[in-house]
Amino acid sequence: TLSPTGEVVATEVKAEDLDDENDNDDTEIEGFVSAVNSPTQFVVGSVVVNTGAGTVFDGGTAAEIVVGARVEVEGALAMGVLAADKVAFKDSVKVESDVDTVVGNMITLVGLPGLTIVVNSITEYDGAASGIADIIAGDHIKVRGRSAGAATVTATCVEETGPDANVELRGPLDALPAPSDPTFSMLGVVIDTTGLPFSAFEGPGDTAIGRLAFFAAIVGGTVVEVEGDLDLGAAVWEKVEFEDDD
């Protein structure tokens, strides 16, 4: 039922074990990889996923299943373990900045030291660029892609937008080192929030939650977006916010 304030008031809560009666041959889950136990087993949230010779990988390979990768898994659920028929890779990372270097199929960005953008045969291009050959140092680009390791992003789309001072990074926080006010690490980039006011830290719904609440809530894998401006080759961060897993 709904309360006068619009909240859901539960009249009954029932827990069910994941036993044989609750197994499902047609199960689909989507989320971030929280652990990789072996080349054929990983964890999405708290669900253990097994892959095998018959598993189809869409948009990536088994080698690209890393902590922080966002995937959609379809298969049969039995005793709490999902046997994957299909693993589809989803974009979970958004990056924007000026290009620092282009070497082969790898791009580095101004203000985001340590992060490498990798393009491949399925990367799409937009704006003024039609391929990696059109991208040079100084160009301003927006990248969408997925985590391919601690400090690497596989680009699914690269857009060359023209001059802009914006710098942005969205993705899952690194598991290590543990977040500790005033810094945390995303995709190998250390984000320093020193000097940011209460209003710069936002929770779901763009509600200001302040520094203490933000750092109390984040753990490895939490999806965060930071925005700011480039100033003399450095990123000056202005806003830090939680992102919904959608």
JSON list of C-alpha atoms in Angstrom, two decimals:
[
{"chain": "A", "resi": 1, "resn": "THR", "atom": "CA", "xyz": [0.00, 0.00, 0.00]},
{"chain": "A", "resi": 2, "resn": "LEU", "atom": "CA", "xyz": [1.02, 3.64, -0.41]},
{"chain": "A", "resi": 3, "resn": "SER", "atom": "CA", "xyz": [1.41, 5.95, 2.55]},
{"chain": "A", "resi": 4, "resn": "PRO", "atom": "CA", "xyz": [0.20, 9.59, 2.40]},
{"chain": "A", "resi": 5, "resn": "THR", "atom": "CA", "xyz": [3.78, 10.58, 1.56]},
{"chain": "A", "resi": 6, "resn": "GLY", "atom": "CA", "xyz": [3.99, 8.18, -1.36]},
{"chain": "A", "resi": 7, "resn": "GLU", "atom": "CA", "xyz": [6.12, 5.55, 0.37]},
{"chain": "A", "resi": 8, "resn": "VAL", "atom": "CA", "xyz": [5.44, 1.84, -0.07]},
{"chain": "A", "resi": 9, "resn": "VAL", "atom": "CA", "xyz": [4.27, 0.27, 3.21]},
{"chain": "A", "resi": 10, "resn": "ALA", "atom": "CA", "xyz": [4.88, -3.48, 3.24]},
{"chain": "A", "resi": 11, "resn": "THR", "atom": "CA", "xyz": [2.09, -5.67, 4.60]},
{"chain": "A", "resi": 12, "resn": "GLU", "atom": "CA", "xyz": [4.11, -8.87, 4.20]},
{"chain": "A", "resi": 13, "resn": "VAL", "atom": "CA", "xyz": [7.77, -9.71, 3.58]},
{"chain": "A", "resi": 14, "resn": "LYS", "atom": "CA", "xyz": [8.63, -13.28, 2.62]},
{"chain": "A", "resi": 15, "resn": "ALA", "atom": "CA", "xyz": [12.11, -14.67, 1.99]},
{"chain": "A", "resi": 16, "resn": "GLU", "atom": "CA", "xyz": [12.57, -17.64, -0.33]},
{"chain": "A", "resi": 17, "resn": "ASP", "atom": "CA", "xyz": [15.59, -19.90, -0.62]},
{"chain": "A", "resi": 18, "resn": "LEU", "atom": "CA", "xyz": [17.19, -20.41, -4.01]},
{"chain": "A", "resi": 19, "resn": "ASP", "atom": "CA", "xyz": [16.46, -24.15, -3.99]},
{"chain": "A", "resi": 20, "resn": "ASP", "atom": "CA", "xyz": [15.37, -26.44, -6.81]},
{"chain": "A", "resi": 21, "resn": "GLU", "atom": "CA", "xyz": [11.79, -25.19, -6.65]},
{"chain": "A", "resi": 22, "resn": "ASN", "atom": "CA", "xyz": [13.00, -21.68, -7.41]},
{"chain": "A", "resi": 23, "resn": "ASP", "atom": "CA", "xyz": [15.49, -22.54, -10.16]},
{"chain": "A", "resi": 24, "resn": "ASN", "atom": "CA", "xyz": [14.87, -20.78, -13.45]},
{"chain": "A", "resi": 25, "resn": "ASP", "atom": "CA", "xyz": [16.03, -21.83, -16.90]},
{"chain": "A", "resi": 26, "resn": "ASP", "atom": "CA", "xyz": [15.34, -18.35, -18.27]},
{"chain": "A", "resi": 27, "resn": "THR", "atom": "CA", "xyz": [17.10, -15.86, -16.01]},
{"chain": "A", "resi": 28, "resn": "GLU", "atom": "CA", "xyz": [18.53, -12.47, -16.97]},
{"chain": "A", "resi": 29, "resn": "ILE", "atom": "CA", "xyz": [20.63, -10.20, -14.77]},
{"chain": "A", "resi": 30, "resn": "GLU", "atom": "CA", "xyz": [22.46, -6.96, -15.48]},
{"chain": "A", "resi": 31, "resn": "GLY", "atom": "CA", "xyz": [25.05, -5.19, -13.40]},
{"chain": "A", "resi": 32, "resn": "PHE", "atom": "CA", "xyz": [28.73, -4.68, -12.69]},
{"chain": "A", "resi": 33, "resn": "VAL", "atom": "CA", "xyz": [31.26, -7.47, -12.28]},
{"chain": "A", "resi": 34, "resn": "SER", "atom": "CA", "xyz": [32.28, -7.38, -8.61]},
{"chain": "A", "resi": 35, "resn": "ALA", "atom": "CA", "xyz": [34.78, -10.27, -8.68]},
{"chain": "A", "resi": 36, "resn": "VAL", "atom": "CA", "xyz": [36.50, -12.61, -11.14]},
{"chain": "A", "resi": 37, "resn": "ASN", "atom": "CA", "xyz": [37.14, -15.99, -9.53]},
{"chain": "A", "resi": 38, "resn": "SER", "atom": "CA", "xyz": [38.59, -17.80, -12.55]},
{"chain": "A", "resi": 39, "resn": "PRO", "atom": "CA", "xyz": [38.62, -17.59, -16.37]},
{"chain": "A", "resi": 40, "resn": "THR", "atom": "CA", "xyz": [35.19, -19.28, -16.36]},
{"chain": "A", "resi": 41, "resn": "GLN", "atom": "CA", "xyz": [33.57, -17.79, -13.23]},
{"chain": "A", "resi": 42, "resn": "PHE", "atom": "CA", "xyz": [32.74, -14.26, -12.17]},
{"chain": "A", "resi": 43, "resn": "VAL", "atom": "CA", "xyz": [30.29, -12.47, -9.89]},
{"chain": "A", "resi": 44, "resn": "VAL", "atom": "CA", "xyz": [27.68, -9.85, -10.79]},
{"chain": "A", "resi": 45, "resn": "GLY", "atom": "CA", "xyz": [26.59, -8.15, -7.60]},
{"chain": "A", "resi": 46, "resn": "SER", "atom": "CA", "xyz": [26.18, -11.25, -5.42]},
{"chain": "A", "resi": 47, "resn": "VAL", "atom": "CA", "xyz": [25.27, -13.73, -8.18]},
{"chain": "A", "resi": 48, "resn": "VAL", "atom": "CA", "xyz": [27.93, -16.26, -9.22]},
{"chain": "A", "resi": 49, "resn": "VAL", "atom": "CA", "xyz": [28.09, -16.73, -13.01]},
{"chain": "A", "resi": 50, "resn": "ASN", "atom": "CA", "xyz": [29.70, -19.70, -14.76]},
{"chain": "A", "resi": 51, "resn": "THR", "atom": "CA", "xyz": [30.66, -19.62, -18.44]},
{"chain": "A", "resi": 52, "resn": "GLY", "atom": "CA", "xyz": [31.49, -22.54, -20.70]},
{"chain": "A", "resi": 53, "resn": "ALA", "atom": "CA", "xyz": [32.30, -23.61, -24.23]},
{"chain": "A", "resi": 54, "resn": "GLY", "atom": "CA", "xyz": [28.75, -22.80, -25.34]},
{"chain": "A", "resi": 55, "resn": "THR", "atom": "CA", "xyz": [28.59, -19.29, -23.85]},
{"chain": "A", "resi": 56, "resn": "VAL", "atom": "CA", "xyz": [28.15, -16.55, -26.45]},
{"chain": "A", "resi": 57, "resn": "PHE", "atom": "CA", "xyz": [29.95, -13.25, -25.78]},
{"chain": "A", "resi": 58, "resn": "ASP", "atom": "CA", "xyz": [28.32, -10.20, -27.39]},
{"chain": "A", "resi": 59, "resn": "GLY", "atom": "CA", "xyz": [30.33, -7.00, -27.83]},
{"chain": "A", "resi": 60, "resn": "GLY", "atom": "CA", "xyz": [33.45, -8.34, -26.16]},
{"chain": "A", "resi": 61, "resn": "THR", "atom": "CA", "xyz": [35.44, -11.42, -25.22]},
{"chain": "A", "resi": 62, "resn": "ALA", "atom": "CA", "xyz": [35.83, -13.57, -22.12]},
{"chain": "A", "resi": 63, "resn": "ALA", "atom": "CA", "xyz": [39.16, -11.85, -21.48]},
{"chain": "A", "resi": 64, "resn": "GLU", "atom": "CA", "xyz": [37.33, -8.53, -21.08]},
{"chain": "A", "resi": 65, "resn": "ILE", "atom": "CA", "xyz": [35.36, -9.71, -18.06]},
{"chain": "A", "resi": 66, "resn": "VAL", "atom": "CA", "xyz": [37.07, -7.65, -15.36]},
{"chain": "A", "resi": 67, "resn": "VAL", "atom": "CA", "xyz": [35.97, -6.05, -12.12]},
{"chain": "A", "resi": 68, "resn": "GLY", "atom": "CA", "xyz": [33.95, -2.96, -13.02]},
{"chain": "A", "resi": 69, "resn": "ALA", "atom": "CA", "xyz": [32.75, -4.24, -16.41]},
{"chain": "A", "resi": 70, "resn": "ARG", "atom": "CA", "xyz": [29.01, -3.91, -16.91]},
{"chain": "A", "resi": 71, "resn": "VAL", "atom": "CA", "xyz": [27.34, -6.98, -18.37]},
{"chain": "A", "resi": 72, "resn": "GLU", "atom": "CA", "xyz": [23.96, -8.51, -19.07]},
{"chain": "A", "resi": 73, "resn": "VAL", "atom": "CA", "xyz": [23.89, -12.27, -18.51]},
{"chain": "A", "resi": 74, "resn": "GLU", "atom": "CA", "xyz": [21.25, -14.73, -19.73]},
{"chain": "A", "resi": 75, "resn": "GLY", "atom": "CA", "xyz": [21.08, -18.36, -18.72]},
{"chain": "A", "resi": 76, "resn": "ALA", "atom": "CA", "xyz": [19.81, -20.97, -16.29]},
{"chain": "A", "resi": 77, "resn": "LEU", "atom": "CA", "xyz": [19.80, -20.31, -12.55]},
{"chain": "A", "resi": 78, "resn": "ALA", "atom": "CA", "xyz": [20.30, -23.36, -10.35]},
{"chain": "A", "resi": 79, "resn": "MET", "atom": "CA", "xyz": [21.11, -23.35, -6.63]},
{"chain": "A", "resi": 80, "resn": "GLY", "atom": "CA", "xyz": [22.05, -19.69, -6.78]},
{"chain": "A", "resi": 81, "resn": "VAL", "atom": "CA", "xyz": [24.54, -20.09, -9.65]},
{"chain": "A", "resi": 82, "resn": "LEU", "atom": "CA", "xyz": [23.82, -18.75, -13.13]},
{"chain": "A", "resi": 83, "resn": "ALA", "atom": "CA", "xyz": [25.08, -20.87, -16.05]},
{"chain": "A", "resi": 84, "resn": "ALA", "atom": "CA", "xyz": [25.52, -18.29, -18.78]},
{"chain": "A", "resi": 85, "resn": "ASP", "atom": "CA", "xyz": [24.21, -18.91, -22.28]},
{"chain": "A", "resi": 86, "resn": "LYS", "atom": "CA", "xyz": [25.03, -15.32, -23.28]},
{"chain": "A", "resi": 87, "resn": "VAL", "atom": "CA", "xyz": [27.12, -12.49, -21.84]},
{"chain": "A", "resi": 88, "resn": "ALA", "atom": "CA", "xyz": [26.55, -9.06, -23.41]},
{"chain": "A", "resi": 89, "resn": "PHE", "atom": "CA", "xyz": [28.87, -6.17, -22.61]},
{"chain": "A", "resi": 90, "resn": "LYS", "atom": "CA", "xyz": [27.30, -2.79, -21.79]},
{"chain": "A", "resi": 91, "resn": "ASP", "atom": "CA", "xyz": [28.76, 0.72, -21.78]},
{"chain": "A", "resi": 92, "resn": "SER", "atom": "CA", "xyz": [29.53, 1.82, -18.24]},
{"chain": "A", "resi": 93, "resn": "VAL", "atom": "CA", "xyz": [32.16, 4.51, -18.79]},
{"chain": "A", "resi": 94, "resn": "LYS", "atom": "CA", "xyz": [31.92, 8.07, -20.07]},
{"chain": "A", "resi": 95, "resn": "VAL", "atom": "CA", "xyz": [34.98, 10.26, -20.55]},
{"chain": "A", "resi": 96, "resn": "GLU", "atom": "CA", "xyz": [35.51, 13.78, -21.89]},
{"chain": "A", "resi": 97, "resn": "SER", "atom": "CA", "xyz": [38.70, 15.82, -22.21]},
{"chain": "A", "resi": 98, "resn": "ASP", "atom": "CA", "xyz": [41.36, 17.04, -24.61]},
{"chain": "A", "resi": 99, "resn": "VAL", "atom": "CA", "xyz": [43.56, 14.47, -26.33]},
{"chain": "A", "resi": 100, "resn": "ASP", "atom": "CA", "xyz": [47.10, 14.29, -24.95]},
{"chain": "A", "resi": 101, "resn": "THR", "atom": "CA", "xyz": [48.62, 11.54, -27.12]},
{"chain": "A", "resi": 102, "resn": "VAL", "atom": "CA", "xyz": [47.59, 9.12, -29.86]},
{"chain": "A", "resi": 103, "resn": "VAL", "atom": "CA", "xyz": [49.84, 6.07, -30.24]},
{"chain": "A", "resi": 104, "resn": "GLY", "atom": "CA", "xyz": [48.57, 3.30, -32.49]},
{"chain": "A", "resi": 105, "resn": "ASN", "atom": "CA", "xyz": [45.10, 2.43, -31.21]},
{"chain": "A", "resi": 106, "resn": "MET", "atom": "CA", "xyz": [45.62, 4.05, -27.80]},
{"chain": "A", "resi": 107, "resn": "ILE", "atom": "CA", "xyz": [44.60, 7.54, -26.66]},
{"chain": "A", "resi": 108, "resn": "THR", "atom": "CA", "xyz": [45.56, 9.36, -23.48]},
{"chain": "A", "resi": 109, "resn": "LEU", "atom": "CA", "xyz": [43.76, 12.45, -22.22]},
{"chain": "A", "resi": 110, "resn": "VAL", "atom": "CA", "xyz": [44.75, 15.74, -20.62]},
{"chain": "A", "resi": 111, "resn": "GLY", "atom": "CA", "xyz": [43.91, 15.94, -16.92]},
{"chain": "A", "resi": 112, "resn": "LEU", "atom": "CA", "xyz": [43.29, 12.18, -16.60]},
{"chain": "A", "resi": 113, "resn": "PRO", "atom": "CA", "xyz": [46.78, 10.75, -16.03]},
{"chain": "A", "resi": 114, "resn": "GLY", "atom": "CA", "xyz": [47.09, 6.98, -16.09]},
{"chain": "A", "resi": 115, "resn": "LEU", "atom": "CA", "xyz": [43.92, 6.34, -18.08]},
{"chain": "A", "resi": 116, "resn": "THR", "atom": "CA", "xyz": [44.23, 4.80, -21.55]},
{"chain": "A", "resi": 117, "resn": "ILE", "atom": "CA", "xyz": [41.46, 4.71, -24.16]},
{"chain": "A", "resi": 118, "resn": "VAL", "atom": "CA", "xyz": [41.73, 1.78, -26.57]},
{"chain": "A", "resi": 119, "resn": "VAL", "atom": "CA", "xyz": [39.88, 1.73, -29.89]},
{"chain": "A", "resi": 120, "resn": "ASN", "atom": "CA", "xyz": [39.25, -1.39, -31.97]},
{"chain": "A", "resi": 121, "resn": "SER", "atom": "CA", "xyz": [37.47, -2.57, -35.10]},
{"chain": "A", "resi": 122, "resn": "ILE", "atom": "CA", "xyz": [34.00, -2.07, -33.62]},
{"chain": "A", "resi": 123, "resn": "THR", "atom": "CA", "xyz": [34.60, 1.44, -32.26]},
{"chain": "A", "resi": 124, "resn": "GLU", "atom": "CA", "xyz": [32.25, 3.97, -33.85]},
{"chain": "A", "resi": 125, "resn": "TYR", "atom": "CA", "xyz": [33.17, 7.61, -34.55]},
{"chain": "A", "resi": 126, "resn": "ASP", "atom": "CA", "xyz": [31.10, 10.77, -34.52]},
{"chain": "A", "resi": 127, "resn": "GLY", "atom": "CA", "xyz": [31.53, 14.48, -35.02]},
{"chain": "A", "resi": 128, "resn": "ALA", "atom": "CA", "xyz": [34.60, 15.59, -36.95]},
{"chain": "A", "resi": 129, "resn": "ALA", "atom": "CA", "xyz": [36.35, 12.21, -36.67]},
{"chain": "A", "resi": 130, "resn": "SER", "atom": "CA", "xyz": [35.67, 9.22, -38.89]},
{"chain": "A", "resi": 131, "resn": "GLY", "atom": "CA", "xyz": [38.53, 7.10, -37.54]},
{"chain": "A", "resi": 132, "resn": "ILE", "atom": "CA", "xyz": [41.52, 7.06, -35.22]},
{"chain": "A", "resi": 133, "resn": "ALA", "atom": "CA", "xyz": [43.62, 8.71, -37.95]},
{"chain": "A", "resi": 134, "resn": "ASP", "atom": "CA", "xyz": [41.46, 11.85, -37.63]},
{"chain": "A", "resi": 135, "resn": "ILE", "atom": "CA", "xyz": [42.21, 12.29, -33.93]},
{"chain": "A", "resi": 136, "resn": "ILE", "atom": "CA", "xyz": [45.30, 14.27, -32.92]},
{"chain": "A", "resi": 137, "resn": "ALA", "atom": "CA", "xyz": [46.70, 15.85, -29.78]},
{"chain": "A", "resi": 138, "resn": "GLY", "atom": "CA", "xyz": [44.64, 18.86, -28.75]},
{"chain": "A", "resi": 139, "resn": "ASP", "atom": "CA", "xyz": [41.32, 17.60, -30.08]},
{"chain": "A", "resi": 140, "resn": "HIS", "atom": "CA", "xyz": [38.45, 17.57, -27.61]},
{"chain": "A", "resi": 141, "resn": "ILE", "atom": "CA", "xyz": [36.67, 14.21, -27.50]},
{"chain": "A", "resi": 142, "resn": "LYS", "atom": "CA", "xyz": [33.84, 12.43, -25.73]},
{"chain": "A", "resi": 143, "resn": "VAL", "atom": "CA", "xyz": [34.19, 8.69, -25.25]},
{"chain": "A", "resi": 144, "resn": "ARG", "atom": "CA", "xyz": [31.68, 6.02, -24.33]},
{"chain": "A", "resi": 145, "resn": "GLY", "atom": "CA", "xyz": [32.90, 2.54, -23.55]},
{"chain": "A", "resi": 146, "resn": "ARG", "atom": "CA", "xyz": [33.53, -0.08, -20.94]},
{"chain": "A", "resi": 147, "resn": "SER", "atom": "CA", "xyz": [36.18, -0.84, -18.37]},
{"chain": "A", "resi": 148, "resn": "ALA", "atom": "CA", "xyz": [38.82, -3.21, -19.73]},
{"chain": "A", "resi": 149, "resn": "GLY", "atom": "CA", "xyz": [41.07, -3.25, -16.68]},
{"chain": "A", "resi": 150, "resn": "ALA", "atom": "CA", "xyz": [42.19, -1.08, -13.81]},
{"chain": "A", "resi": 151, "resn": "ALA", "atom": "CA", "xyz": [43.14, 1.89, -16.01]},
{"chain": "A", "resi": 152, "resn": "THR", "atom": "CA", "xyz": [41.94, 1.01, -19.51]},
{"chain": "A", "resi": 153, "resn": "VAL", "atom": "CA", "xyz": [38.69, 1.78, -21.33]},
{"chain": "A", "resi": 154, "resn": "THR", "atom": "CA", "xyz": [37.63, 0.01, -24.53]},
{"chain": "A", "resi": 155, "resn": "ALA", "atom": "CA", "xyz": [35.86, 2.69, -26.58]},
{"chain": "A", "resi": 156, "resn": "THR", "atom": "CA", "xyz": [32.58, 1.86, -28.27]},
{"chain": "A", "resi": 157, "resn": "CYS", "atom": "CA", "xyz": [32.13, 5.44, -29.53]},
{"chain": "A", "resi": 158, "resn": "VAL", "atom": "CA", "xyz": [34.52, 8.39, -29.90]},
{"chain": "A", "resi": 159, "resn": "GLU", "atom": "CA", "xyz": [33.14, 11.82, -30.74]},
{"chain": "A", "resi": 160, "resn": "GLU", "atom": "CA", "xyz": [35.33, 14.78, -31.72]},
{"chain": "A", "resi": 161, "resn": "THR", "atom": "CA", "xyz": [33.38, 17.85, -30.59]},
{"chain": "A", "resi": 162, "resn": "GLY", "atom": "CA", "xyz": [35.57, 20.87, -31.18]},
{"chain": "A", "resi": 163, "resn": "PRO", "atom": "CA", "xyz": [37.27, 23.07, -28.54]},
{"chain": "A", "resi": 164, "resn": "ASP", "atom": "CA", "xyz": [35.83, 22.79, -25.00]},
{"chain": "A", "resi": 165, "resn": "ALA", "atom": "CA", "xyz": [37.18, 23.19, -21.46]},
{"chain": "A", "resi": 166, "resn": "ASN", "atom": "CA", "xyz": [34.98, 20.46, -19.95]},
{"chain": "A", "resi": 167, "resn": "VAL", "atom": "CA", "xyz": [36.49, 17.38, -18.36]},
{"chain": "A", "resi": 168, "resn": "GLU", "atom": "CA", "xyz": [34.35, 14.47, -17.20]},
{"chain": "A", "resi": 169, "resn": "LEU", "atom": "CA", "xyz": [34.81, 10.91, -15.98]},
{"chain": "A", "resi": 170, "resn": "ARG", "atom": "CA", "xyz": [32.06, 8.40, -15.21]},
{"chain": "A", "resi": 171, "resn": "GLY", "atom": "CA", "xyz": [32.62, 4.82, -14.14]},
{"chain": "A", "resi": 172, "resn": "PRO", "atom": "CA", "xyz": [33.00, 2.37, -11.28]},
{"chain": "A", "resi": 173, "resn": "LEU", "atom": "CA", "xyz": [35.40, 3.23, -8.48]},
{"chain": "A", "resi": 174, "resn": "ASP", "atom": "CA", "xyz": [38.55, 1.15, -8.21]},
{"chain": "A", "resi": 175, "resn": "ALA", "atom": "CA", "xyz": [38.46, -1.53, -5.53]},
{"chain": "A", "resi": 176, "resn": "LEU", "atom": "CA", "xyz": [41.90, -0.46, -4.29]},
{"chain": "A", "resi": 177, "resn": "PRO", "atom": "CA", "xyz": [43.05, 1.75, -2.78]},
{"chain": "A", "resi": 178, "resn": "ALA", "atom": "CA", "xyz": [40.04, 2.16, -0.51]},
{"chain": "A", "resi": 179, "resn": "PRO", "atom": "CA", "xyz": [38.36, 5.56, -0.84]},
{"chain": "A", "resi": 180, "resn": "SER", "atom": "CA", "xyz": [39.55, 7.98, 1.81]},
{"chain": "A", "resi": 181, "resn": "ASP", "atom": "CA", "xyz": [38.47, 11.60, 2.10]},
{"chain": "A", "resi": 182, "resn": "PRO", "atom": "CA", "xyz": [39.48, 13.72, 0.19]},
{"chain": "A", "resi": 183, "resn": "THR", "atom": "CA", "xyz": [40.57, 11.37, -2.63]},
{"chain": "A", "resi": 184, "resn": "PHE", "atom": "CA", "xyz": [39.30, 8.29, -4.43]},
{"chain": "A", "resi": 185, "resn": "SER", "atom": "CA", "xyz": [40.36, 6.42, -7.56]},
{"chain": "A", "resi": 186, "resn": "MET", "atom": "CA", "xyz": [38.38, 5.73, -10.75]},
{"chain": "A", "resi": 187, "resn": "LEU", "atom": "CA", "xyz": [39.84, 3.75, -13.64]},
{"chain": "A", "resi": 188, "resn": "GLY", "atom": "CA", "xyz": [43.30, 4.47, -12.30]},
{"chain": "A", "resi": 189, "resn": "VAL", "atom": "CA", "xyz": [42.70, 8.24, -12.05]},
{"chain": "A", "resi": 190, "resn": "VAL", "atom": "CA", "xyz": [43.03, 9.77, -8.58]},
{"chain": "A", "resi": 191, "resn": "ILE", "atom": "CA", "xyz": [40.24, 12.28, -7.96]},
{"chain": "A", "resi": 192, "resn": "ASP", "atom": "CA", "xyz": [41.10, 14.95, -5.39]},
{"chain": "A", "resi": 193, "resn": "THR", "atom": "CA", "xyz": [38.04, 16.66, -3.90]},
{"chain": "A", "resi": 194, "resn": "THR", "atom": "CA", "xyz": [39.95, 19.04, -1.64]},
{"chain": "A", "resi": 195, "resn": "GLY", "atom": "CA", "xyz": [38.13, 22.35, -1.35]},
{"chain": "A", "resi": 196, "resn": "LEU", "atom": "CA", "xyz": [34.81, 21.23, -2.81]},
{"chain": "A", "resi": 197, "resn": "PRO", "atom": "CA", "xyz": [31.78, 22.60, -0.90]},
{"chain": "A", "resi": 198, "resn": "PHE", "atom": "CA", "xyz": [28.90, 20.60, 0.59]},
{"chain": "A", "resi": 199, "resn": "SER", "atom": "CA", "xyz": [26.74, 21.21, -2.48]},
{"chain": "A", "resi": 200, "resn": "ALA", "atom": "CA", "xyz": [29.32, 19.67, -4.85]},
{"chain": "A", "resi": 201, "resn": "PHE", "atom": "CA", "xyz": [28.62, 16.16, -3.53]},
{"chain": "A", "resi": 202, "resn": "GLU", "atom": "CA", "xyz": [25.39, 14.76, -4.90]},
{"chain": "A", "resi": 203, "resn": "GLY", "atom": "CA", "xyz": [23.42, 11.58, -4.33]},
{"chain": "A", "resi": 204, "resn": "PRO", "atom": "CA", "xyz": [20.72, 9.99, -6.49]},
{"chain": "A", "resi": 205, "resn": "GLY", "atom": "CA", "xyz": [18.29, 12.54, -7.86]},
{"chain": "A", "resi": 206, "resn": "ASP", "atom": "CA", "xyz": [20.96, 15.29, -7.84]},
{"chain": "A", "resi": 207, "resn": "THR", "atom": "CA", "xyz": [20.37, 15.90, -4.14]},
{"chain": "A", "resi": 208, "resn": "ALA", "atom": "CA", "xyz": [23.27, 17.51, -2.25]},
{"chain": "A", "resi": 209, "resn": "ILE", "atom": "CA", "xyz": [24.53, 15.09, 0.41]},
{"chain": "A", "resi": 210, "resn": "GLY", "atom": "CA", "xyz": [27.86, 16.62, 1.40]},
{"chain": "A", "resi": 211, "resn": "ARG", "atom": "CA", "xyz": [31.34, 15.25, 1.80]},
{"chain": "A", "resi": 212, "resn": "LEU", "atom": "CA", "xyz": [30.85, 13.06, 4.88]},
{"chain": "A", "resi": 213, "resn": "ALA", "atom": "CA", "xyz": [27.82, 11.21, 3.51]},
{"chain": "A", "resi": 214, "resn": "PHE", "atom": "CA", "xyz": [29.49, 10.72, 0.15]},
{"chain": "A", "resi": 215, "resn": "PHE", "atom": "CA", "xyz": [32.67, 9.15, 1.48]},
{"chain": "A", "resi": 216, "resn": "ALA", "atom": "CA", "xyz": [30.72, 7.06, 3.98]},
{"chain": "A", "resi": 217, "resn": "ALA", "atom": "CA", "xyz": [28.69, 5.51, 1.16]},
{"chain": "A", "resi": 218, "resn": "ILE", "atom": "CA", "xyz": [31.24, 4.72, -1.53]},
{"chain": "A", "resi": 219, "resn": "VAL", "atom": "CA", "xyz": [33.00, 1.38, -1.95]},
{"chain": "A", "resi": 220, "resn": "GLY", "atom": "CA", "xyz": [34.88, -0.29, -4.80]},
{"chain": "A", "resi": 221, "resn": "GLY", "atom": "CA", "xyz": [32.55, -0.67, -7.77]},
{"chain": "A", "resi": 222, "resn": "THR", "atom": "CA", "xyz": [30.28, 2.23, -6.89]},
{"chain": "A", "resi": 223, "resn": "VAL", "atom": "CA", "xyz": [29.45, 4.20, -10.05]},
{"chain": "A", "resi": 224, "resn": "VAL", "atom": "CA", "xyz": [30.44, 7.85, -9.75]},
{"chain": "A", "resi": 225, "resn": "GLU", "atom": "CA", "xyz": [30.61, 10.76, -12.15]},
{"chain": "A", "resi": 226, "resn": "VAL", "atom": "CA", "xyz": [32.95, 13.73, -11.70]},
{"chain": "A", "resi": 227, "resn": "GLU", "atom": "CA", "xyz": [32.80, 16.93, -13.72]},
{"chain": "A", "resi": 228, "resn": "GLY", "atom": "CA", "xyz": [35.03, 19.95, -13.96]},
{"chain": "A", "resi": 229, "resn": "ASP", "atom": "CA", "xyz": [37.17, 22.14, -16.21]},
{"chain": "A", "resi": 230, "resn": "LEU", "atom": "CA", "xyz": [40.65, 21.90, -17.64]},
{"chain": "A", "resi": 231, "resn": "ASP", "atom": "CA", "xyz": [43.09, 24.50, -16.33]},
{"chain": "A", "resi": 232, "resn": "LEU", "atom": "CA", "xyz": [46.69, 24.52, -17.55]},
{"chain": "A", "resi": 233, "resn": "GLY", "atom": "CA", "xyz": [46.59, 20.81, -18.29]},
{"chain": "A", "resi": 234, "resn": "ALA", "atom": "CA", "xyz": [45.02, 19.77, -15.00]},
{"chain": "A", "resi": 235, "resn": "ALA", "atom": "CA", "xyz": [41.46, 18.80, -14.13]},
{"chain": "A", "resi": 236, "resn": "VAL", "atom": "CA", "xyz": [39.80, 21.12, -11.63]},
{"chain": "A", "resi": 237, "resn": "TRP", "atom": "CA", "xyz": [36.83, 19.16, -10.30]},
{"chain": "A", "resi": 238, "resn": "GLU", "atom": "CA", "xyz": [33.58, 20.98, -9.51]},
{"chain": "A", "resi": 239, "resn": "LYS", "atom": "CA", "xyz": [30.99, 18.25, -8.93]},
{"chain": "A", "resi": 240, "resn": "VAL", "atom": "CA", "xyz": [30.98, 14.64, -7.71]},
{"chain": "A", "resi": 241, "resn": "GLU", "atom": "CA", "xyz": [27.84, 12.51, -7.86]},
{"chain": "A", "resi": 242, "resn": "PHE", "atom": "CA", "xyz": [26.54, 8.99, -7.55]},
{"chain": "A", "resi": 243, "resn": "GLU", "atom": "CA", "xyz": [25.18, 7.52, -10.76]},
{"chain": "A", "resi": 244, "resn": "ASP", "atom": "CA", "xyz": [22.25, 5.13, -10.99]},
{"chain": "A", "resi": 245, "resn": "ASP", "atom": "CA", "xyz": [22.99, 1.66, -12.37]},
{"chain": "A", "resi": 246, "resn": "ASP", "atom": "CA", "xyz": [20.97, 2.10, -15.56]}
]
